PDB file of C-alpha atoms in Angstrom:
ATOM      1  CA  UNK A   1     -99.461 107.185 -12.406  1.00 58.00           C
ATOM      2  CA  UNK A   2     -96.220 105.008 -11.567  1.00 65.00           C
ATOM      3  CA  UNK A   3     -96.202 102.924 -14.651  1.00 64.00           C
ATOM      4  CA  UNK A   4     -92.340 101.704 -14.044  1.00 71.00           C
ATOM      5  CA  UNK A   5     -93.082 100.802 -10.327  1.00 71.00           C
ATOM      6  CA  UNK A   6     -93.304  96.944 -10.188  1.00 74.00           C
ATOM      7  CA  UNK A   7     -94.825  96.851  -6.694  1.00 69.00           C
ATOM      8  CA  UNK A   8     -97.331  99.481  -6.713  1.00 70.00           C
ATOM      9  CA  UNK A   9    -100.079  97.943  -7.861  1.00 74.00           C
ATOM     10  CA  UNK A  10     -99.935  95.436  -4.921  1.00 79.00           C
ATOM     11  CA  UNK A  11     -98.380  97.760  -2.285  1.00 76.00           C
ATOM     12  CA  UNK A  12     -97.581 101.438  -1.673  1.00 69.00           C
ATOM     13  CA  UNK A  13     -93.721 100.455  -2.396  1.00 70.00           C
ATOM     14  CA  UNK A  14     -91.407 102.723  -4.505  1.00 71.00           C
ATOM     15  CA  UNK A  15     -88.606 100.675  -6.039  1.00 70.00           C
ATOM     16  CA  UNK A  16     -87.366 103.346  -8.863  1.00 67.00           C
ATOM     17  CA  UNK A  17     -87.518 106.749  -7.753  1.00 73.00           C
ATOM     18  CA  UNK A  18     -87.010 107.698 -11.510  1.00 73.00           C
ATOM     19  CA  UNK A  19     -90.563 107.538 -12.048  1.00 75.00           C
ATOM     20  CA  UNK A  20     -91.757 110.034  -9.595  1.00 80.00           C
ATOM     21  CA  UNK A  21     -90.773 113.566 -10.863  1.00 82.00           C
ATOM     22  CA  UNK A  22     -91.518 115.608  -7.730  1.00 84.00           C
ATOM     23  CA  UNK A  23     -92.644 114.486  -3.960  1.00 85.00           C
ATOM     24  CA  UNK A  24     -94.921 117.251  -2.018  1.00 86.00           C
ATOM     25  CA  UNK A  25     -95.616 116.635   1.356  1.00 85.00           C
ATOM     26  CA  UNK A  26     -97.266 118.759   4.375  1.00 85.00           C
ATOM     27  CA  UNK A  27     -95.271 119.018   7.438  1.00 81.00           C
ATOM     28  CA  UNK A  28     -97.215 116.901  10.169  1.00 78.00           C
ATOM     29  CA  UNK A  29     -96.093 116.783  13.895  1.00 79.00           C
ATOM     30  CA  UNK A  30     -92.733 114.560  12.908  1.00 79.00           C
ATOM     31  CA  UNK A  31     -91.111 117.934  10.951  1.00 77.00           C
ATOM     32  CA  UNK A  32     -88.245 116.660  11.637  1.00 79.00           C
ATOM     33  CA  UNK A  33     -88.214 113.560   9.431  1.00 81.00           C
ATOM     34  CA  UNK A  34     -89.650 115.400   6.648  1.00 79.00           C
ATOM     35  CA  UNK A  35     -86.946 118.009   6.554  1.00 79.00           C
ATOM     36  CA  UNK A  36     -84.013 115.251   7.295  1.00 80.00           C
ATOM     37  CA  UNK A  37     -84.336 111.756   6.630  1.00 85.00           C
ATOM     38  CA  UNK A  38     -86.786 112.143   3.813  1.00 84.00           C
ATOM     39  CA  UNK A  39     -84.605 114.744   1.797  1.00 83.00           C
ATOM     40  CA  UNK A  40     -81.649 112.331   2.049  1.00 86.00           C
ATOM     41  CA  UNK A  41     -84.315 109.187   1.304  1.00 85.00           C
ATOM     42  CA  UNK A  42     -85.928 110.821  -1.844  1.00 84.00           C
ATOM     43  CA  UNK A  43     -82.436 111.996  -3.235  1.00 85.00           C
ATOM     44  CA  UNK A  44     -81.226 108.395  -2.810  1.00 85.00           C
ATOM     45  CA  UNK A  45     -84.219 107.501  -4.742  1.00 82.00           C
ATOM     46  CA  UNK A  46     -83.023 109.663  -7.410  1.00 83.00           C
ATOM     47  CA  UNK A  47     -86.409 111.660  -6.986  1.00 84.00           C
ATOM     48  CA  UNK A  48     -85.547 115.195  -8.632  1.00 83.00           C
ATOM     49  CA  UNK A  49     -87.445 117.320  -6.576  1.00 84.00           C
ATOM     50  CA  UNK A  50     -89.264 117.480  -3.209  1.00 85.00           C
ATOM     51  CA  UNK A  51     -91.363 120.096  -1.678  1.00 84.00           C
ATOM     52  CA  UNK A  52     -92.407 120.414   1.860  1.00 81.00           C
ATOM     53  CA  UNK A  53     -95.230 122.685   2.899  1.00 80.00           C
ATOM     54  CA  UNK A  54     -95.097 123.973   6.288  1.00 76.00           C
ATOM     55  CA  UNK A  55     -98.212 125.926   7.193  1.00 72.00           C
ATOM     56  CA  UNK A  56     -97.002 125.836  11.045  1.00 71.00           C
ATOM     57  CA  UNK A  57     -93.576 127.516  10.052  1.00 68.00           C
ATOM     58  CA  UNK A  58     -91.866 124.911  12.211  1.00 62.00           C
ATOM     59  CA  UNK A  59     -89.017 124.118  10.052  1.00 58.00           C
ATOM     60  CA  UNK A  60     -89.528 126.923   7.237  1.00 53.00           C
ATOM     61  CA  UNK A  61     -92.454 128.029   5.465  1.00 49.00           C
ATOM     62  CA  UNK A  62     -91.334 125.907   2.086  1.00 50.00           C
ATOM     63  CA  UNK A  63     -88.496 124.294   0.996  1.00 52.00           C
ATOM     64  CA  UNK A  64     -87.836 123.501  -2.524  1.00 55.00           C
ATOM     65  CA  UNK A  65     -84.624 120.409  -3.283  1.00 57.00           C
ATOM     66  CA  UNK A  66     -83.297 120.136  -6.477  1.00 61.00           C
ATOM     67  CA  UNK A  67     -81.186 117.287  -7.222  1.00 58.00           C
ATOM     68  CA  UNK A  68     -79.481 119.575  -9.710  1.00 64.00           C
ATOM     69  CA  UNK A  69     -78.927 122.485  -7.926  1.00 60.00           C
ATOM     70  CA  UNK A  70     -76.502 122.440  -4.897  1.00 51.00           C
ATOM     71  CA  UNK A  71     -78.436 124.601  -2.499  1.00 52.00           C
ATOM     72  CA  UNK A  72     -81.851 124.911  -0.703  1.00 53.00           C
ATOM     73  CA  UNK A  73     -84.687 128.023  -1.084  1.00 54.00           C
ATOM     74  CA  UNK A  74     -86.751 129.047   1.557  1.00 53.00           C
ATOM     75  CA  UNK A  75     -89.338 131.493   0.677  1.00 52.00           C
ATOM     76  CA  UNK A  76     -92.706 133.093   3.175  1.00 49.00           C
TER      77      UNK A  76
END
């Protein structure tokens, strides 16, 4: 539940990334978007972790981005 998101009840819009601790997404056909643009957007919002499940292995099998850690981890 997003308690501190003022617009969430009216529309699916997030304005304060601090209310979200983790985003998990499954890669779709637009995998470049998930691996590039979304990583940057979530980091700018202050969301601490973004996990990508890539079942086809298009850009990697699993990506963990932690804002407090300067590296990415890939696992099979």
